[in-house]
Amino acid sequence: MDSSELARRARWAYEQGRLVRALPLGGYGVVLMLCAAALSTRTSVWMWVLGALFTGLLVAYGWRGGVLGRAVVPGVLGGVLPLLVPPLVMASGHMCASGCRAFCVWACVGGGVLAGVLITRAASAVPQARRGGFVLAAGVLASLCGALTCVLYGLSGVIGVMTGLVLASAPVLVLRRA
Amino acid sequence: MDSAARQALQQGMARLADGDRSAFGPVFAVLHPLVVRFCARLLPEGTDAEDAAQAALLKVFTRAADFDASRDALPWVLALAAYECRTWRKARQRRREEAPPDEQVLDAAEGPESRLAGAQLVSALRDVLGDLKPEDAATLAAAMGDTERPDVPPATFRKRLERAMTRLRAAWRTRHGLE
């Protein structure tokens, strides 16, 4: 086998090795999807769609590595916070009927803010030049994770999580540019 | 390998582990000749050394994502290469055990000095074989093709051979003082 062919095969082996190593990260996605289904009073198709996207991104981030790989754990941990909001709201006895839906959406915003705080704290360990990318990557994961349950309140619930994340992480992005 | 090259390898492997694809080219350029030379020393027979080196390189890059940057890269790479060489050596040994004696190829390049040294070695070996238990001597004789192989599964025969070789080495050391 000549050197260029060997290099091509070695590169392929490297990418395969990275992908195999990243596959277990999809387990986080599956577990969180099942948790979301268990904690929700009802599930929607959108929950499974978002869950599949979340799981796929986890594996993709792990395979790609670098800033994306480092964003996995903070993104997942941050996403668990808004994910727990709807079940906690319902456990407190509050029913999110059409009249007081706003409270539930604001609760999702609050969950998003907490996720954003966690992610920005984790970003302090990342080199300055890559901090914006890290916050964005982790924020996408946390949004998808939180949306697994906040999607119960419709698109507004999902937007609520993302709004909270943006509010909490915007200072990092603004200071980076300053 | 000088310390600058070793440092460059260390940094390259750390970047590869982190997912920096731009490190692949430089790391491959350093590792390819290094692993080929290393395997050639462990496996003097040409084609086996090349095959083992290729397998070792593929193994190194498959496991590159697992590399721990706090460890030294060079021993990590050479350990993987040594393991591949050992695997190839065992596979070659198994092929020789399973092939009939008349299919084993004689080395036509052997000169009179080599043949004399070989004869002396065989004589020394037969002396040591006398020190072994009859079962071990019988196993080794069967492996060398001097007698018929016992009617046991190949895995059983390999295990007996492994034990007999261990005792042979110990007996050799006792009689001749070296391996």
Short mmCIF file of C-alpha atoms in Angstrom, two decimals:
data_model
loop_
_atom_site.label_atom_id
_atom_site.label_comp_id
_atom_site.label_asym_id
_atom_site.label_seq_id
_atom_site.Cartn_x
_atom_site.Cartn_y
_atom_site.Cartn_z
CA MET A 1 0.00 0.00 0.00
CA ASP A 2 1.52 3.36 -0.97
CA SER A 3 1.83 6.25 1.48
CA SER A 4 -1.07 8.33 0.16
CA GLU A 5 -3.44 5.36 0.27
CA LEU A 6 -2.28 4.56 3.80
CA ALA A 7 -2.80 8.20 4.81
CA ARG A 8 -6.32 8.10 3.38
CA ARG A 9 -7.11 4.91 5.30
CA ALA A 10 -5.54 6.33 8.46
CA ARG A 11 -7.70 9.45 8.17
CA TRP A 12 -10.78 7.29 7.71
CA ALA A 13 -9.76 5.21 10.75
CA TYR A 14 -9.37 8.42 12.76
CA GLU A 15 -12.85 9.66 11.83
CA GLN A 16 -14.37 6.24 12.51
CA GLY A 17 -12.64 6.09 15.89
CA ARG A 18 -14.00 9.51 16.81
CA LEU A 19 -17.51 8.56 15.73
CA VAL A 20 -17.51 5.30 17.69
CA ARG A 21 -16.25 7.18 20.72
CA ALA A 22 -19.03 9.77 20.34
CA LEU A 23 -21.90 7.31 19.94
CA PRO A 24 -22.44 6.76 23.69
CA LEU A 25 -23.18 10.49 24.00
CA GLY A 26 -26.39 9.73 22.16
CA GLY A 27 -27.32 7.75 25.24
CA TYR A 28 -27.70 11.03 27.14
CA GLY A 29 -30.19 12.14 24.54
CA VAL A 30 -32.19 8.95 24.66
CA VAL A 31 -32.27 8.93 28.47
CA LEU A 32 -33.37 12.58 28.63
CA MET A 33 -36.06 11.96 25.99
CA LEU A 34 -37.41 9.06 28.02
CA CYS A 35 -37.26 11.16 31.20
CA ALA A 36 -39.13 13.96 29.47
CA ALA A 37 -41.77 11.48 28.29
CA ALA A 38 -42.08 10.03 31.78
CA LEU A 39 -42.33 13.45 33.46
CA SER A 40 -44.87 14.87 31.02
CA THR A 41 -48.59 14.24 31.28
CA ARG A 42 -48.74 13.91 27.53
CA THR A 43 -46.18 13.67 24.76
CA SER A 44 -46.30 15.21 21.33
CA VAL A 45 -44.65 14.33 18.04
CA TRP A 46 -42.57 17.49 18.42
CA MET A 47 -41.02 16.16 21.60
CA TRP A 48 -39.71 13.12 19.74
CA VAL A 49 -38.57 15.25 16.79
CA LEU A 50 -36.67 17.64 19.10
CA GLY A 51 -35.34 14.65 21.02
CA ALA A 52 -34.00 13.02 17.87
CA LEU A 53 -32.37 16.31 16.83
CA PHE A 54 -30.88 16.71 20.33
CA THR A 55 -29.49 13.16 20.27
CA GLY A 56 -28.05 13.60 16.78
CA LEU A 57 -26.37 16.86 17.78
CA LEU A 58 -24.84 15.29 20.88
CA VAL A 59 -23.19 12.62 18.74
CA ALA A 60 -22.15 15.18 16.09
CA TYR A 61 -20.59 17.49 18.71
CA GLY A 62 -18.69 14.59 20.24
CA TRP A 63 -17.45 13.41 16.84
CA ARG A 64 -16.37 16.89 15.77
CA GLY A 65 -14.55 17.59 19.06
CA GLY A 66 -12.86 20.87 19.88
CA VAL A 67 -15.18 23.60 21.15
CA LEU A 68 -18.25 21.57 20.18
CA GLY A 69 -17.03 18.56 22.15
CA ARG A 70 -16.43 20.72 25.20
CA ALA A 71 -19.93 22.17 24.91
CA VAL A 72 -21.64 18.80 25.41
CA VAL A 73 -21.56 18.48 29.20
CA PRO A 74 -22.45 22.12 30.02
CA GLY A 75 -25.13 22.05 27.32
CA VAL A 76 -26.74 18.90 28.69
CA LEU A 77 -26.46 19.96 32.34
CA GLY A 78 -27.82 23.39 31.47
CA GLY A 79 -30.67 21.87 29.50
CA VAL A 80 -31.79 19.68 32.39
CA LEU A 81 -32.77 22.83 34.32
CA PRO A 82 -35.50 24.06 31.91
CA LEU A 83 -36.45 20.44 31.21
CA LEU A 84 -37.49 20.05 34.84
CA VAL A 85 -39.56 23.28 34.90
CA PRO A 86 -42.90 22.02 33.50
CA PRO A 87 -42.96 18.87 35.67
CA LEU A 88 -42.13 20.99 38.76
CA VAL A 89 -44.85 23.48 37.85
CA MET A 90 -47.38 20.70 37.51
CA ALA A 91 -46.15 19.00 40.67
CA SER A 92 -46.78 22.26 42.53
CA GLY A 93 -50.43 21.93 41.55
CA HIS A 94 -50.46 24.65 38.90
CA MET A 95 -52.36 23.71 35.75
CA CYS A 96 -51.20 25.54 32.65
CA ALA A 97 -54.61 26.21 31.15
CA SER A 98 -55.08 28.92 28.54
CA GLY A 99 -55.63 31.69 31.10
CA CYS A 100 -52.43 31.28 33.08
CA ARG A 101 -50.21 29.91 30.35
CA ALA A 102 -48.04 33.00 30.69
CA PHE A 103 -46.79 31.81 34.10
CA CYS A 104 -45.69 28.51 32.60
CA VAL A 105 -43.95 30.20 29.70
CA TRP A 106 -42.16 32.57 32.11
CA ALA A 107 -41.16 29.54 34.13
CA CYS A 108 -39.50 28.15 30.99
CA VAL A 109 -37.77 31.51 30.49
CA GLY A 110 -36.51 31.21 34.07
CA GLY A 111 -35.21 27.71 33.34
CA GLY A 112 -33.46 29.08 30.28
CA VAL A 113 -31.85 31.86 32.35
CA LEU A 114 -30.49 29.27 34.82
CA ALA A 115 -29.13 27.23 31.92
CA GLY A 116 -27.50 30.34 30.49
CA VAL A 117 -25.83 31.14 33.81
CA LEU A 118 -24.42 27.62 34.04
CA ILE A 119 -23.14 27.78 30.46
CA THR A 120 -21.50 31.19 30.87
CA ARG A 121 -19.75 29.95 34.00
CA ALA A 122 -18.45 26.95 32.07
CA ALA A 123 -17.34 29.31 29.28
CA SER A 124 -14.82 30.96 31.61
CA ALA A 125 -12.58 27.89 31.18
CA VAL A 126 -12.59 28.21 27.39
CA PRO A 127 -10.03 30.44 25.59
CA GLN A 128 -11.42 33.92 24.92
CA ALA A 129 -11.30 33.54 21.13
CA ARG A 130 -13.56 30.48 21.25
CA ARG A 131 -15.92 31.52 23.98
CA GLY A 132 -18.65 32.78 21.66
CA GLY A 133 -18.74 29.52 19.70
CA PHE A 134 -18.80 27.53 22.91
CA VAL A 135 -21.72 29.49 24.36
CA LEU A 136 -23.64 29.19 21.10
CA ALA A 137 -23.03 25.44 20.79
CA ALA A 138 -23.91 24.72 24.42
CA GLY A 139 -26.90 27.05 24.17
CA VAL A 140 -28.32 25.12 21.21
CA LEU A 141 -28.02 21.86 23.16
CA ALA A 142 -29.58 23.36 26.28
CA SER A 143 -32.43 24.87 24.23
CA LEU A 144 -33.23 21.54 22.62
CA CYS A 145 -33.02 19.72 25.94
CA GLY A 146 -35.24 22.22 27.74
CA ALA A 147 -37.65 22.21 24.83
CA LEU A 148 -38.31 18.48 25.34
CA THR A 149 -40.79 19.39 28.08
CA CYS A 150 -41.36 23.10 27.45
CA VAL A 151 -42.76 22.15 24.03
CA LEU A 152 -45.87 21.19 25.98
CA TYR A 153 -46.64 24.90 26.10
CA GLY A 154 -46.21 25.10 22.34
CA LEU A 155 -43.73 27.20 20.41
CA SER A 156 -43.89 29.88 23.09
CA GLY A 157 -42.44 27.43 25.60
CA VAL A 158 -39.53 26.66 23.30
CA ILE A 159 -38.93 30.35 22.57
CA GLY A 160 -39.11 31.00 26.30
CA VAL A 161 -36.19 28.64 26.97
CA MET A 162 -34.15 30.19 24.19
CA THR A 163 -34.95 33.72 25.39
CA GLY A 164 -33.75 32.89 28.88
CA LEU A 165 -30.53 31.41 27.50
CA VAL A 166 -29.85 34.45 25.34
CA LEU A 167 -30.52 36.84 28.22
CA ALA A 168 -28.09 35.02 30.49
CA SER A 169 -25.35 34.44 27.93
CA ALA A 170 -25.51 37.73 26.03
CA PRO A 171 -23.07 39.44 28.46
CA VAL A 172 -20.41 36.87 27.51
CA LEU A 173 -20.89 37.56 23.83
CA VAL A 174 -21.01 41.34 24.33
CA LEU A 175 -17.90 41.41 26.50
CA ARG A 176 -16.07 39.25 23.97
CA ARG A 177 -16.62 41.90 21.33
CA ALA A 178 -15.68 44.76 23.65
CA MET B 1 13.88 11.25 17.68
CA ASP B 2 15.18 14.55 19.08
CA SER B 3 13.36 16.46 21.81
CA ALA B 4 11.95 19.09 19.43
CA ALA B 5 10.41 16.43 17.20
CA ARG B 6 9.10 14.59 20.25
CA GLN B 7 7.52 17.79 21.55
CA ALA B 8 5.95 18.42 18.13
CA LEU B 9 4.55 14.88 18.13
CA GLN B 10 3.16 15.37 21.64
CA GLN B 11 1.40 18.58 20.62
CA GLY B 12 0.14 17.04 17.40
CA MET B 13 -1.35 14.02 19.19
CA ALA B 14 -2.99 16.30 21.77
CA ARG B 15 -4.55 18.38 18.99
CA LEU B 16 -5.74 15.24 17.19
CA ALA B 17 -7.30 13.95 20.41
CA ASP B 18 -9.10 17.28 20.76
CA GLY B 19 -10.47 17.01 17.21
CA ASP B 20 -8.14 19.39 15.35
CA ARG B 21 -8.04 17.78 11.89
CA SER B 22 -5.25 20.09 10.70
CA ALA B 23 -2.86 18.12 12.94
CA PHE B 24 -3.44 14.89 11.00
CA GLY B 25 -0.99 15.55 8.14
CA PRO B 26 2.04 16.52 10.28
CA VAL B 27 1.41 13.68 12.77
CA PHE B 28 1.10 11.09 10.00
CA ALA B 29 4.28 12.38 8.34
CA VAL B 30 6.18 11.85 11.62
CA LEU B 31 4.61 8.55 12.68
CA HIS B 32 4.71 6.68 9.35
CA PRO B 33 8.52 6.30 9.05
CA LEU B 34 8.89 5.93 12.83
CA VAL B 35 6.45 3.00 13.09
CA VAL B 36 7.85 1.34 9.94
CA ARG B 37 11.40 1.43 11.40
CA PHE B 38 10.19 0.19 14.78
CA CYS B 39 8.25 -2.75 13.32
CA ALA B 40 11.18 -3.65 11.03
CA ARG B 41 13.36 -4.06 14.15
CA LEU B 42 10.79 -6.30 15.88
CA LEU B 43 9.91 -8.33 12.77
CA PRO B 44 13.00 -8.74 10.58
CA GLU B 45 11.02 -10.60 7.87
CA GLY B 46 10.13 -7.90 5.33
CA THR B 47 6.46 -8.36 4.43
CA ASP B 48 5.31 -9.06 8.00
CA ALA B 49 7.01 -5.87 9.23
CA GLU B 50 5.27 -3.75 6.56
CA ASP B 51 1.87 -5.27 7.25
CA ALA B 52 2.32 -4.90 11.00
CA ALA B 53 3.42 -1.26 10.57
CA GLN B 54 0.33 -0.47 8.49
CA ALA B 55 -1.95 -2.19 11.00
CA ALA B 56 -0.21 -0.35 13.84
CA LEU B 57 -0.62 3.04 12.17
CA LEU B 58 -4.30 2.40 11.56
CA LYS B 59 -4.69 1.36 15.20
CA VAL B 60 -2.91 4.52 16.40
CA PHE B 61 -5.22 6.78 14.42
CA THR B 62 -8.33 4.81 15.35
CA ARG B 63 -7.44 5.34 19.01
CA ALA B 64 -6.13 8.92 18.59
CA ALA B 65 -9.31 10.37 20.12
CA ASP B 66 -8.60 8.36 23.28
CA PHE B 67 -5.06 9.73 23.66
CA ASP B 68 -4.55 11.39 27.02
CA ALA B 69 -2.47 14.55 26.48
CA SER B 70 -0.97 14.24 29.98
CA ARG B 71 0.81 11.05 28.84
CA ASP B 72 3.92 10.86 26.66
CA ALA B 73 2.85 10.29 23.03
CA LEU B 74 5.91 8.39 21.77
CA PRO B 75 5.73 5.44 24.22
CA TRP B 76 1.95 5.28 23.67
CA VAL B 77 2.41 4.95 19.90
CA LEU B 78 5.26 2.45 20.22
CA ALA B 79 3.27 0.34 22.71
CA LEU B 80 0.45 0.02 20.15
CA ALA B 81 3.00 -0.83 17.44
CA ALA B 82 4.68 -3.45 19.66
CA TYR B 83 1.29 -5.05 20.36
CA GLU B 84 0.57 -5.28 16.62
CA CYS B 85 3.99 -6.83 16.01
CA ARG B 86 3.34 -9.38 18.73
CA THR B 87 -0.02 -10.21 17.15
CA TRP B 88 1.64 -10.73 13.73
CA ARG B 89 4.38 -12.86 15.28
CA LYS B 90 1.82 -15.10 16.97
CA ALA B 91 -0.19 -15.39 13.74
CA ARG B 92 2.98 -16.40 11.87
CA GLN B 93 3.78 -18.97 14.55
CA ARG B 94 0.28 -20.42 14.24
CA ARG B 95 0.64 -20.61 10.45
CA ARG B 96 3.91 -22.51 10.85
CA GLU B 97 2.38 -24.96 13.35
CA GLU B 98 -0.51 -25.69 11.04
CA ALA B 99 1.57 -26.03 7.84
CA PRO B 100 3.04 -29.51 7.07
CA PRO B 101 6.85 -29.60 7.52
CA ASP B 102 7.61 -30.08 3.79
CA GLU B 103 5.88 -26.75 2.99
CA GLN B 104 8.28 -24.77 5.15
CA VAL B 105 10.63 -22.82 2.89
CA LEU B 106 14.37 -23.13 3.44
CA ASP B 107 16.37 -19.97 3.38
CA ALA B 108 18.51 -20.31 0.24
CA ALA B 109 20.74 -17.46 1.36
CA GLU B 110 22.13 -19.46 4.38
CA GLY B 111 25.90 -19.75 4.26
CA PRO B 112 28.23 -22.39 5.81
CA GLU B 113 28.80 -20.31 8.96
CA SER B 114 25.07 -19.95 9.50
CA ARG B 115 24.56 -23.69 8.96
CA LEU B 116 27.30 -24.52 11.46
CA ALA B 117 25.87 -22.13 14.03
CA GLY B 118 22.45 -23.64 13.40
CA ALA B 119 23.76 -27.17 13.92
CA GLN B 120 25.44 -26.16 17.19
CA LEU B 121 22.23 -24.52 18.30
CA VAL B 122 20.25 -27.67 17.51
CA SER B 123 22.74 -29.76 19.46
CA ALA B 124 22.49 -27.42 22.47
CA LEU B 125 18.73 -27.56 22.18
CA ARG B 126 18.67 -31.36 22.20
CA ASP B 127 20.81 -31.34 25.38
CA VAL B 128 18.28 -29.08 27.08
CA LEU B 129 15.36 -31.18 25.84
CA GLY B 130 16.79 -34.07 27.80
CA ASP B 131 16.29 -32.03 30.98
CA LEU B 132 12.57 -31.60 30.33
CA LYS B 133 9.69 -33.85 31.32
CA PRO B 134 8.79 -36.48 28.71
CA GLU B 135 5.43 -34.79 27.95
CA ASP B 136 7.11 -31.43 27.28
CA ALA B 137 9.81 -33.03 25.13
CA ALA B 138 7.12 -34.90 23.16
CA THR B 139 5.15 -31.68 22.63
CA LEU B 140 8.22 -29.83 21.38
CA ALA B 141 9.22 -32.73 19.13
CA ALA B 142 5.74 -32.71 17.60
CA ALA B 143 5.93 -28.94 17.09
CA MET B 144 9.29 -29.31 15.32
CA GLY B 145 7.84 -32.01 13.11
CA ASP B 146 10.09 -34.80 14.47
CA THR B 147 7.11 -36.86 15.59
CA GLU B 148 3.44 -37.00 14.83
CA ARG B 149 1.24 -34.43 16.52
CA PRO B 150 -1.04 -35.87 19.26
CA ASP B 151 -4.73 -36.11 18.47
CA VAL B 152 -5.88 -33.10 20.50
CA PRO B 153 -7.62 -29.86 19.46
CA PRO B 154 -5.25 -27.21 18.09
CA ALA B 155 -5.98 -24.88 21.02
CA THR B 156 -5.00 -27.62 23.49
CA PHE B 157 -1.81 -28.31 21.58
CA ARG B 158 -0.97 -24.59 21.54
CA LYS B 159 -1.44 -24.39 25.29
CA ARG B 160 0.81 -27.42 25.86
CA LEU B 161 3.38 -25.91 23.53
CA GLU B 162 3.27 -22.61 25.40
CA ARG B 163 3.89 -24.36 28.71
CA ALA B 164 6.62 -26.52 27.22
CA MET B 165 8.33 -23.43 25.77
CA THR B 166 8.23 -21.71 29.16
CA ARG B 167 9.89 -24.70 30.80
CA LEU B 168 12.35 -24.97 27.90
CA ARG B 169 13.42 -21.36 28.40
CA ALA B 170 13.91 -21.95 32.12
CA ALA B 171 15.94 -25.12 31.44
CA TRP B 172 18.01 -23.27 28.81
CA ARG B 173 18.78 -20.53 31.28
CA THR B 174 19.79 -23.08 33.91
CA ARG B 175 22.07 -25.00 31.54
CA HIS B 176 23.50 -22.18 29.40
CA GLY B 177 22.95 -19.15 31.64
CA LEU B 178 21.35 -16.98 28.93
CA GLU B 179 18.23 -16.80 26.70
#
